[in-house]
């Protein structure tokens, strides 16, 4: 079976004068549909570079990045834009909500920008028909009763759940999470981890989480350890822990 995502000897390099710096070098791994994947490593290891390449937000210097068997490195800018709009949802460490919009409006605005109006004038395909409306997305993350509140009226955990609702509203095949609990206390962070794990286990979403927290490796189906711009190891968890068991 074709993996959802595959990296084949992928490198990302930057040149400063005559010097070449590798943010990522010769990375190879696969990600299966429905897996919960943790990309683990210290600051500066190459985690964010990996996330940006997975999301089509950056391009590789060499190697191949395959999504459902298609090579993203051969895509035009327009094709990459459509790839991101249709297949990728992103959750950031800081919630990036618009303070003058309600939770419902924040989700609706991003859904229109990424999954609706960007395709204006085109006939919707079958995948687009499956998009959740903002109320459904907020209900999925337990915020049905808070959808008409502004970010300032929500706790940190509720704001992060709003950002997750915003990311899942278009039913992305890849849910990319960049340190999603970094701005939260331990208990609220655990609630967010439980939600992401349920998204993977029950909704069969592919969740990819970047973190420096080694405790999170216990809840993943697959752990990709990154160090100094290289893949140190890729391991599988036969029996991942439930997220509510994790302490840090």
XYZ file of N, CA and C in Angstrom:
744
model
N 0.846 -1.200 0.000
C 0.000 0.000 0.000
C 0.882 1.250 0.000
N 0.520 2.227 -0.796
C 1.293 3.468 -0.885
C 1.157 4.267 0.405
N 2.271 4.699 1.016
C 2.187 5.533 2.224
C 1.495 6.857 1.914
N 0.909 7.456 2.939
C 0.337 8.787 2.734
C 1.446 9.779 2.385
N 2.578 9.672 3.086
C 3.677 10.606 2.911
C 4.992 9.840 2.912
N 5.897 10.205 2.039
C 7.207 9.560 2.022
C 8.285 10.594 1.688
N 9.332 10.604 2.498
C 10.527 11.403 2.230
C 11.614 10.462 1.720
N 12.227 10.823 0.594
C 13.318 10.042 0.040
C 14.557 10.922 -0.078
N 15.486 10.749 0.855
C 16.759 11.479 0.826
C 16.564 12.978 0.636
N 15.687 13.543 1.467
C 15.331 14.955 1.345
C 16.324 15.828 2.114
N 16.823 16.856 1.447
C 17.703 17.829 2.083
C 17.164 19.237 1.862
N 17.425 20.089 2.842
C 17.118 21.510 2.723
C 18.366 22.281 3.110
N 18.915 23.020 2.167
C 20.153 23.733 2.423
C 20.001 25.227 2.205
N 20.808 25.968 2.935
C 20.857 27.417 2.788
C 22.318 27.807 2.564
N 22.531 28.771 1.693
C 23.887 29.207 1.400
C 24.098 30.646 1.876
N 25.207 30.839 2.607
C 25.608 32.161 3.058
C 27.010 32.405 2.537
N 27.096 33.196 1.496
C 28.390 33.370 0.853
C 28.839 32.051 0.247
N 30.008 31.582 0.692
C 30.521 30.311 0.189
C 30.181 29.145 1.103
N 29.546 29.442 2.212
C 29.201 28.399 3.178
C 27.816 27.829 2.886
N 27.666 26.527 3.087
C 26.375 25.849 2.938
C 25.947 25.287 4.281
N 24.726 25.631 4.700
C 24.173 25.139 5.963
C 22.993 24.226 5.664
N 23.005 23.043 6.237
C 21.915 22.093 6.041
C 20.945 22.149 7.228
N 19.728 22.624 6.977
C 18.685 22.564 7.995
C 18.141 21.138 8.103
N 18.255 20.397 6.991
C 17.849 18.995 6.947
C 18.716 18.308 5.901
N 19.173 17.089 6.206
C 20.057 16.415 5.264
C 19.710 14.939 5.144
N 19.439 14.513 3.899
C 19.216 13.097 3.560
C 18.170 12.431 4.454
N 17.028 13.100 4.642
C 15.960 12.549 5.484
C 15.102 11.570 4.695
N 14.906 10.378 5.245
C 14.060 9.359 4.608
C 13.173 8.713 5.664
N 11.866 8.680 5.404
C 10.906 8.009 6.284
C 9.563 7.961 5.580
N 8.645 7.184 6.132
C 7.277 7.125 5.614
C 6.292 7.425 6.734
N 5.133 7.935 6.359
C 4.021 8.176 7.292
C 2.770 7.561 6.676
N 2.117 6.726 7.447
C 0.914 6.057 6.965
C -0.327 6.869 7.327
N -1.379 6.706 6.545
C -2.645 7.393 6.822
C -3.174 6.965 8.188
N -3.594 7.933 8.991
C -4.179 7.654 10.293
C -3.187 7.546 11.427
N -1.898 7.628 11.132
C -0.898 7.539 12.199
C -0.834 8.827 13.007
N -0.489 8.671 14.295
C -0.102 9.816 15.107
C 1.412 9.772 15.207
N 2.056 10.802 14.656
C 3.509 10.840 14.541
C 4.045 11.993 15.378
N 5.069 11.710 16.171
C 5.759 12.749 16.924
C 7.143 12.946 16.316
N 7.453 14.190 15.925
C 8.789 14.566 15.467
C 9.478 15.211 16.658
N 10.506 14.533 17.154
C 11.103 14.882 18.448
C 12.548 15.324 18.276
N 12.912 16.400 18.959
C 14.287 16.860 18.921
C 14.442 18.205 19.587
N 15.680 18.593 19.904
C 15.925 19.884 20.555
C 15.743 21.039 19.589
N 15.780 22.250 20.118
C 15.682 23.441 19.275
C 16.821 23.457 18.271
N 16.502 23.815 17.030
C 17.514 23.884 15.987
C 17.863 22.555 15.356
N 17.122 21.505 15.701
C 17.456 20.168 15.190
C 16.975 19.940 13.767
N 15.982 20.720 13.328
C 15.412 20.535 12.000
C 13.941 20.175 12.012
N 13.311 20.217 13.188
C 11.908 19.820 13.313
C 10.986 20.737 12.507
N 11.170 22.041 12.664
C 10.296 22.985 11.959
C 10.496 22.900 10.454
N 11.729 22.658 10.025
C 11.997 22.473 8.595
C 11.207 21.283 8.068
N 11.220 20.184 8.810
C 10.450 19.000 8.428
C 8.971 19.334 8.312
N 8.447 20.053 9.305
C 7.025 20.387 9.301
C 6.674 21.251 8.104
N 7.523 22.222 7.801
C 7.265 23.106 6.659
C 7.302 22.343 5.339
N 8.197 21.369 5.220
C 8.273 20.567 4.001
C 7.056 19.654 3.883
N 6.634 19.069 4.987
C 5.444 18.209 4.978
C 4.209 18.991 4.537
N 4.132 20.245 4.986
C 2.958 21.056 4.690
C 3.020 21.798 3.371
N 4.088 21.597 2.602
C 4.210 22.321 1.344
C 4.427 23.803 1.536
N 4.929 24.189 2.725
C 5.178 25.602 3.015
C 6.617 25.983 2.705
N 7.420 24.976 2.379
C 8.792 25.195 1.961
C 9.130 24.126 0.928
N 10.170 24.334 0.167
C 10.544 23.382 -0.871
C 11.893 22.751 -0.550
N 12.071 21.511 -0.957
C 13.314 20.790 -0.710
C 14.395 21.241 -1.681
N 15.644 21.188 -1.226
C 16.775 21.479 -2.107
C 17.105 20.272 -2.967
N 16.880 19.075 -2.416
C 17.102 17.839 -3.167
C 16.299 16.721 -2.539
N 16.161 15.620 -3.276
C 15.362 14.499 -2.803
C 13.920 14.603 -3.267
N 13.101 13.648 -2.845
C 11.692 13.597 -3.264
C 10.784 13.534 -2.044
N 9.685 14.301 -2.107
C 8.629 14.264 -1.083
C 7.363 13.793 -1.769
N 6.904 12.602 -1.412
C 5.740 12.016 -2.066
C 4.523 12.104 -1.162
N 3.412 12.559 -1.736
C 2.122 12.575 -1.049
C 1.166 11.713 -1.854
N 0.717 10.620 -1.267
C -0.129 9.644 -1.961
C 0.492 9.234 -3.296
N 1.819 9.116 -3.294
C 2.529 8.658 -4.478
C 2.917 9.741 -5.465
N 2.436 10.981 -5.259
C 2.776 12.083 -6.166
C 3.916 12.907 -5.585
N 4.869 13.271 -6.443
C 6.060 13.982 -6.003
C 5.781 15.483 -5.878
N 5.739 15.977 -4.635
C 5.466 17.391 -4.406
C 6.596 18.278 -4.909
N 7.805 17.723 -4.998
C 8.934 18.550 -5.419
C 8.843 18.945 -6.888
N 7.940 18.303 -7.613
C 7.741 18.677 -9.015
C 6.561 19.630 -9.199
N 5.877 19.966 -8.100
C 4.690 20.817 -8.184
C 5.056 22.271 -8.476
N 4.181 22.940 -9.202
C 4.294 24.388 -9.380
C 3.798 25.080 -8.116
N 4.027 26.387 -8.012
C 3.540 27.144 -6.857
C 2.027 27.019 -6.724
N 1.310 27.060 -7.847
C -0.140 26.952 -7.816
C -0.584 25.575 -7.329
N 0.117 24.531 -7.769
C -0.219 23.178 -7.318
C 0.052 23.006 -5.831
N 1.137 23.607 -5.338
C 1.435 23.540 -3.910
C 0.386 24.287 -3.087
N -0.076 25.420 -3.620
C -1.136 26.172 -2.941
C -2.390 25.316 -2.813
N -2.751 24.620 -3.873
C -3.925 23.753 -3.835
C -3.706 22.552 -2.914
N -2.481 22.017 -2.901
C -2.147 20.918 -1.978
C -2.372 21.357 -0.538
N -1.859 22.543 -0.182
C -2.023 23.040 1.185
C -3.484 23.289 1.514
N -4.199 23.917 0.585
C -5.593 24.276 0.835
C -6.471 23.050 1.025
N -6.201 22.008 0.279
C -7.061 20.825 0.289
C -6.682 19.799 1.343
N -5.377 19.672 1.632
C -4.905 18.522 2.399
C -4.266 18.824 3.744
N -3.937 20.087 4.027
C -3.120 20.398 5.195
C -3.848 21.335 6.152
N -3.876 20.958 7.419
C -4.329 21.834 8.491
C -3.180 22.022 9.461
N -3.013 23.247 10.004
C -1.872 23.543 10.873
C -2.357 24.116 12.201
N -1.784 23.590 13.287
C -2.050 24.085 14.639
C -0.729 24.602 15.198
N -0.719 25.861 15.645
C 0.519 26.476 16.116
C 0.580 26.499 17.646
N 1.780 26.769 18.168
C 1.956 26.890 19.614
C 1.124 28.050 20.159
N 1.171 29.179 19.442
C 0.363 30.331 19.824
C -0.829 30.370 18.879
N -1.996 30.628 19.403
C -3.253 30.257 18.760
C -3.556 31.024 17.486
N -2.999 32.254 17.371
C -3.184 33.050 16.146
C -4.656 33.275 15.809
N -5.455 33.513 16.846
C -6.860 33.834 16.622
C -7.009 35.346 16.456
N -7.987 35.742 15.655
C -8.261 37.178 15.469
C -9.139 37.639 16.631
N -8.636 38.561 17.470
C -9.336 38.894 18.724
C -10.700 39.521 18.539
N -10.943 40.159 17.385
C -12.228 40.830 17.181
C -13.283 39.913 16.559
N -12.933 38.641 16.346
C -13.877 37.660 15.812
C -14.191 36.608 16.858
N -15.414 36.106 16.843
C -15.780 35.021 17.746
C -15.095 33.726 17.320
N -15.188 32.713 18.179
C -14.622 31.405 17.834
C -15.214 30.910 16.520
N -16.527 31.038 16.381
C -17.204 30.608 15.142
C -16.651 31.365 13.943
N -16.497 32.687 14.080
C -16.036 33.507 12.961
C -14.580 33.222 12.613
N -13.750 32.925 13.633
C -12.359 32.561 13.373
C -12.267 31.296 12.538
N -13.099 30.303 12.871
C -13.097 29.049 12.115
C -13.651 29.284 10.707
N -14.739 30.053 10.611
C -15.377 30.300 9.315
C -14.452 31.067 8.381
N -13.718 32.048 8.919
C -12.833 32.855 8.091
C -11.725 32.001 7.479
N -11.077 31.181 8.292
C -9.978 30.363 7.771
C -10.499 29.297 6.820
N -11.675 28.760 7.101
C -12.254 27.760 6.205
C -12.496 28.379 4.822
N -12.996 29.615 4.804
C -13.221 30.296 3.526
C -11.902 30.580 2.803
N -10.912 31.052 3.569
C -9.634 31.406 2.953
C -8.915 30.199 2.386
N -8.940 29.060 3.126
C -8.150 27.903 2.721
C -8.939 26.871 1.940
N -10.221 26.737 2.278
C -10.929 25.626 1.678
C -12.121 25.990 0.823
N -12.445 27.273 0.749
C -13.643 27.622 0.010
C -13.391 28.645 -1.067
N -13.172 29.901 -0.674
C -13.090 30.973 -1.651
C -11.848 30.887 -2.523
N -10.826 30.168 -2.037
C -9.640 30.011 -2.876
C -9.952 29.196 -4.116
N -11.091 28.489 -4.086
C -11.509 27.698 -5.233
C -12.761 28.293 -5.881
N -12.973 29.582 -5.659
C -14.178 30.220 -6.179
C -14.278 30.020 -7.687
N -15.482 29.719 -8.091
C -15.714 29.555 -9.516
C -15.476 28.153 -10.014
N -14.937 27.287 -9.139
C -14.696 25.905 -9.539
C -15.734 25.001 -8.902
N -16.075 23.965 -9.609
C -17.027 23.008 -9.072
C -16.392 22.259 -7.913
N -17.092 22.125 -6.806
C -16.557 21.392 -5.663
C -16.403 19.921 -5.999
N -15.278 19.349 -5.540
C -15.114 17.915 -5.729
C -15.657 17.177 -4.514
N -15.564 15.860 -4.544
C -16.163 15.051 -3.480
C -15.557 15.362 -2.121
N -14.216 15.601 -2.072
C -13.572 15.883 -0.805
C -14.067 17.187 -0.202
N -14.277 18.199 -1.048
C -14.732 19.480 -0.527
C -16.143 19.387 0.048
N -16.939 18.488 -0.451
C -18.286 18.317 0.084
C -18.254 17.837 1.530
N -17.109 17.235 1.931
C -17.019 16.673 3.266
C -16.573 17.701 4.296
N -16.316 18.928 3.894
C -15.903 19.953 4.844
C -16.948 20.102 5.940
N -16.482 20.294 7.174
C -17.393 20.565 8.281
C -17.722 22.051 8.300
N -18.944 22.381 8.704
C -19.209 23.792 8.926
C -18.589 24.177 10.270
N -18.405 25.479 10.542
C -17.718 25.885 11.773
C -18.350 25.344 13.050
N -19.665 25.268 13.089
C -20.329 24.746 14.283
C -19.973 23.282 14.518
N -19.920 22.497 13.439
C -19.544 21.082 13.564
C -18.102 20.945 14.034
N -17.217 21.765 13.491
C -15.806 21.690 13.870
C -15.617 22.061 15.338
N -16.300 23.092 15.785
C -16.195 23.493 17.186
C -16.823 22.461 18.114
N -17.925 21.846 17.692
C -18.531 20.782 18.493
C -17.582 19.591 18.610
N -16.835 19.320 17.551
C -15.907 18.186 17.545
C -14.792 18.352 18.570
N -14.468 19.601 18.917
C -13.420 19.837 19.913
C -14.013 20.268 21.258
N -15.316 20.075 21.425
C -15.965 20.321 22.711
C -16.275 21.764 23.011
N -16.455 22.592 21.973
C -16.700 24.020 22.191
C -18.045 24.484 21.646
N -18.997 23.580 21.536
C -20.303 23.950 20.990
C -20.950 25.096 21.763
N -20.731 25.127 23.078
C -21.370 26.153 23.908
C -20.582 27.460 23.938
N -19.412 27.466 23.308
C -18.564 28.665 23.378
C -18.338 29.305 22.014
N -19.066 28.854 21.003
C -18.741 29.276 19.642
C -18.944 30.762 19.394
N -19.794 31.420 20.194
C -20.048 32.841 19.963
C -19.277 33.737 20.933
N -18.277 33.147 21.601
C -17.431 33.936 22.494
C -16.176 34.395 21.758
N -15.626 35.500 22.235
C -14.393 36.041 21.660
C -13.190 35.381 22.329
N -12.027 35.388 21.685
C -10.845 34.757 22.272
C -10.554 35.214 23.704
N -10.758 36.502 23.977
C -10.484 37.017 25.327
C -11.399 36.400 26.383
N -12.516 35.827 25.939
C -13.460 35.187 26.862
C -13.191 33.693 27.025
N -12.178 33.185 26.329
C -11.849 31.765 26.371
C -10.553 31.533 27.134
N -10.439 30.384 27.780
C -9.190 30.009 28.440
C -8.145 29.663 27.381
N -6.902 29.496 27.803
C -5.849 29.120 26.860
C -6.145 27.806 26.165
N -6.641 26.831 26.930
C -6.983 25.541 26.334
C -8.122 25.646 25.340
N -9.101 26.495 25.655
C -10.229 26.685 24.735
C -9.789 27.412 23.470
N -8.854 28.340 23.613
C -8.333 29.020 22.424
C -7.566 28.042 21.531
N -6.791 27.145 22.161
C -6.065 26.166 21.356
C -7.023 25.188 20.696
N -8.075 24.819 21.391
C -9.080 23.934 20.766
C -9.783 24.649 19.610
N -9.980 25.953 19.744
C -10.540 26.721 18.624
C -9.610 26.666 17.424
N -8.306 26.775 17.675
C -7.345 26.719 16.565
C -7.325 25.325 15.932
N -7.566 24.288 16.741
C -7.664 22.931 16.185
C -8.934 22.807 15.347
N -10.022 23.357 15.830
C -11.276 23.345 15.055
C -11.080 24.053 13.722
N -10.365 25.162 13.747
C -10.076 25.916 12.518
C -9.285 25.052 11.531
N -8.357 24.249 12.080
C -7.510 23.416 11.222
C -8.250 22.218 10.647
N -9.216 21.664 11.404
C -9.886 20.438 10.952
C -11.154 20.701 10.150
N -11.573 21.973 10.067
C -12.859 22.275 9.426
C -12.907 21.821 7.971
N -11.755 21.812 7.306
C -11.742 21.401 5.898
C -11.402 19.923 5.733
N -11.426 19.168 6.856
C -11.117 17.738 6.812
C -9.772 17.454 6.141
N -8.692 18.013 6.671
C -7.385 17.808 6.043
C -6.896 16.371 6.229
N -6.121 15.904 5.281
C -5.528 14.576 5.417
C -4.312 14.606 6.334
N -3.700 15.787 6.456
C -2.560 15.975 7.346
C -2.888 17.077 8.350
N -2.805 16.758 9.640
C -2.973 17.764 10.682
C -1.603 17.977 11.320
N -0.972 19.108 11.005
C 0.378 19.411 11.465
C 0.310 20.304 12.697
N 0.992 19.892 13.766
C 0.905 20.598 15.041
C 2.306 21.007 15.498
N 2.536 22.300 15.605
C 3.846 22.827 15.974
C 3.840 23.210 17.451
N 4.406 22.339 18.297
C 4.431 22.550 19.756
C 3.042 22.977 20.262
N 2.001 22.180 20.026
C 0.634 22.631 20.307
C 0.316 22.827 21.785
N 1.148 22.294 22.684
C 0.894 22.479 24.116
C 1.906 23.428 24.754
N 2.766 24.037 23.924
C 3.866 24.838 24.453
C 3.443 26.027 25.290
N 2.265 26.588 25.021
C 1.814 27.772 25.756
C 0.787 27.416 26.839
N 0.640 26.115 27.123
C -0.403 25.665 28.041
C 0.191 25.052 29.305
N -0.582 25.098 30.409
C -0.150 24.398 31.609
C -0.320 22.891 31.403
N 0.218 22.114 32.321
C 0.271 20.661 32.144
C -1.110 20.050 31.959
N -2.057 20.410 32.799
C -3.375 19.777 32.726
C -4.101 20.164 31.442
N -4.044 21.431 31.074
C -4.689 21.869 29.840
C -3.984 21.263 28.629
N -2.660 21.179 28.696
C -1.905 20.541 27.627
C -2.293 19.095 27.434
N -2.530 18.403 28.541
C -2.948 16.995 28.449
C -4.310 16.881 27.755
N -5.206 17.816 28.024
C -6.516 17.801 27.369
C -6.364 17.959 25.856
N -5.460 18.833 25.432
C -5.226 19.041 24.004
C -4.616 17.789 23.379
N -3.667 17.155 24.086
C -3.077 15.905 23.585
C -4.135 14.816 23.429
N -5.028 14.716 24.406
C -6.109 13.723 24.326
C -6.977 13.972 23.102
N -7.274 15.239 22.841
C -8.083 15.591 21.677
C -7.373 15.189 20.386
N -6.088 15.495 20.275
C -5.335 15.141 19.070
C -5.250 13.628 18.898
N -5.081 12.925 19.999
C -5.016 11.470 19.907
C -6.351 10.880 19.468
N -7.440 11.459 19.957
C -8.772 10.995 19.518
C -8.973 11.269 18.034
N -8.474 12.401 17.563
C -8.576 12.718 16.133
C -7.923 11.616 15.300
N -6.796 11.118 15.783
C -6.083 10.064 15.062
C -6.793 8.725 15.196
N -7.132 8.354 16.423
C -7.679 7.014 16.667
C -9.113 6.854 16.168
N -9.937 7.865 16.419
C -11.361 7.734 16.106
C -11.719 8.303 14.742
N -11.095 9.417 14.372
C -11.414 10.065 13.094
C -10.462 9.648 11.977
N -9.432 8.851 12.346
C -8.455 8.336 11.370
C -7.711 9.458 10.655
N -7.508 10.567 11.356
C -6.708 11.642 10.790
C -5.224 11.349 11.009
N -4.408 11.816 10.108
C -2.965 11.709 10.281
C -2.499 12.949 11.023
N -2.045 12.755 12.262
C -1.631 13.859 13.121
C -0.114 13.810 13.263
N 0.555 14.910 12.921
C 2.008 15.001 13.011
C 2.341 16.154 13.947
N 2.998 15.824 15.051
C 3.256 16.826 16.088
C 4.753 17.025 16.282
N 5.202 18.261 16.184
C 6.581 18.633 16.462
C 6.690 19.018 17.934
N 7.696 18.489 18.627
C 7.879 18.815 20.034
C 9.318 18.554 20.454
N 9.738 19.218 21.516
C 11.032 18.906 22.134
C 10.817 18.052 23.385
N 9.549 17.759 23.707
C 9.201 17.059 24.945
C 9.222 15.547 24.723
N 10.196 14.880 25.287
C 10.373 13.442 25.049
C 9.240 12.599 25.620
N 8.496 13.142 26.590
C 7.377 12.386 27.160
C 6.299 12.105 26.110
N 6.170 12.992 25.115
C 5.115 12.845 24.118
C 5.364 11.664 23.184
N 6.592 11.160 23.167
C 6.904 10.006 22.320
C 6.072 8.795 22.714
N 5.667 8.733 23.981
C 4.941 7.555 24.482
C 3.547 7.414 23.878
N 2.962 8.525 23.387
C 1.587 8.447 22.896
C 1.517 8.266 21.378
N 2.674 8.287 20.728
C 2.711 8.261 19.262
C 2.717 6.839 18.719
N 2.172 6.688 17.521
C 2.315 5.435 16.784
C 3.717 5.331 16.198
N 4.274 6.495 15.824
C 5.609 6.536 15.226
C 6.344 7.752 15.768
N 7.623 7.568 16.072
C 8.455 8.667 16.574
C 9.624 8.862 15.617
N 9.772 10.097 15.137
C 10.899 10.455 14.266
C 11.801 11.374 15.069
N 12.979 10.878 15.434
C 13.920 11.662 16.243
C 14.901 12.392 15.325
N 14.996 13.707 15.535
C 15.809 14.569 14.680
C 16.925 15.182 15.510
N 18.135 15.220 14.928
C 19.267 15.845 15.606
C 20.215 16.404 14.567
N 20.605 17.659 14.768
C 21.573 18.324 13.879
C 21.186 18.212 12.402
N 19.903 18.362 12.106
C 19.449 18.360 10.725
C 19.324 16.988 10.086
N 19.485 15.943 10.867
C 19.369 14.593 10.315
C 18.373 13.746 11.081
N 17.884 12.697 10.453
C 16.995 11.752 11.128
C 17.852 10.779 11.918
N 17.788 10.853 13.224
C 18.608 9.965 14.051
C 18.035 8.555 14.077
N 16.704 8.465 14.237
C 16.054 7.156 14.190
C 14.554 7.334 14.030
N 13.926 6.292 13.495
C 12.465 6.234 13.381
C 12.020 4.965 14.092
N 11.146 5.125 15.077
C 10.695 3.967 15.855
C 9.174 3.878 15.852
N 8.676 2.658 15.967
C 7.241 2.397 16.052
C 6.876 2.008 17.477
N 5.738 2.499 17.928
C 5.190 2.110 19.226
C 4.097 1.078 18.995
N 4.329 -0.149 19.407
C 3.287 -1.171 19.258
C 2.123 -0.923 20.210
N 2.408 -0.323 21.355
C 1.376 -0.066 22.357
C 1.516 1.356 22.902
N 1.120 2.351 22.097
C 1.222 3.733 22.577
C 0.322 3.968 23.792
N 0.794 4.807 24.695
C 0.012 5.150 25.878
C -1.146 6.069 25.517
N -2.172 6.040 26.345
C -3.231 7.029 26.214
C -2.676 8.382 26.658
N -3.111 9.444 26.003
C -2.560 10.769 26.286
C -2.808 11.205 27.715
N -3.903 10.742 28.332
C -4.173 11.173 29.711
C -3.265 10.486 30.725
N -2.415 9.569 30.255
C -1.454 8.918 31.155
C -0.123 9.660 31.195
N 0.076 10.607 30.300
C 1.371 11.257 30.157
C 1.535 12.351 31.218
N 2.698 12.365 31.845
C 3.046 13.424 32.777
C 4.341 14.078 32.334
N 4.435 15.402 32.532
C 5.687 16.082 32.195
C 5.858 17.320 33.063
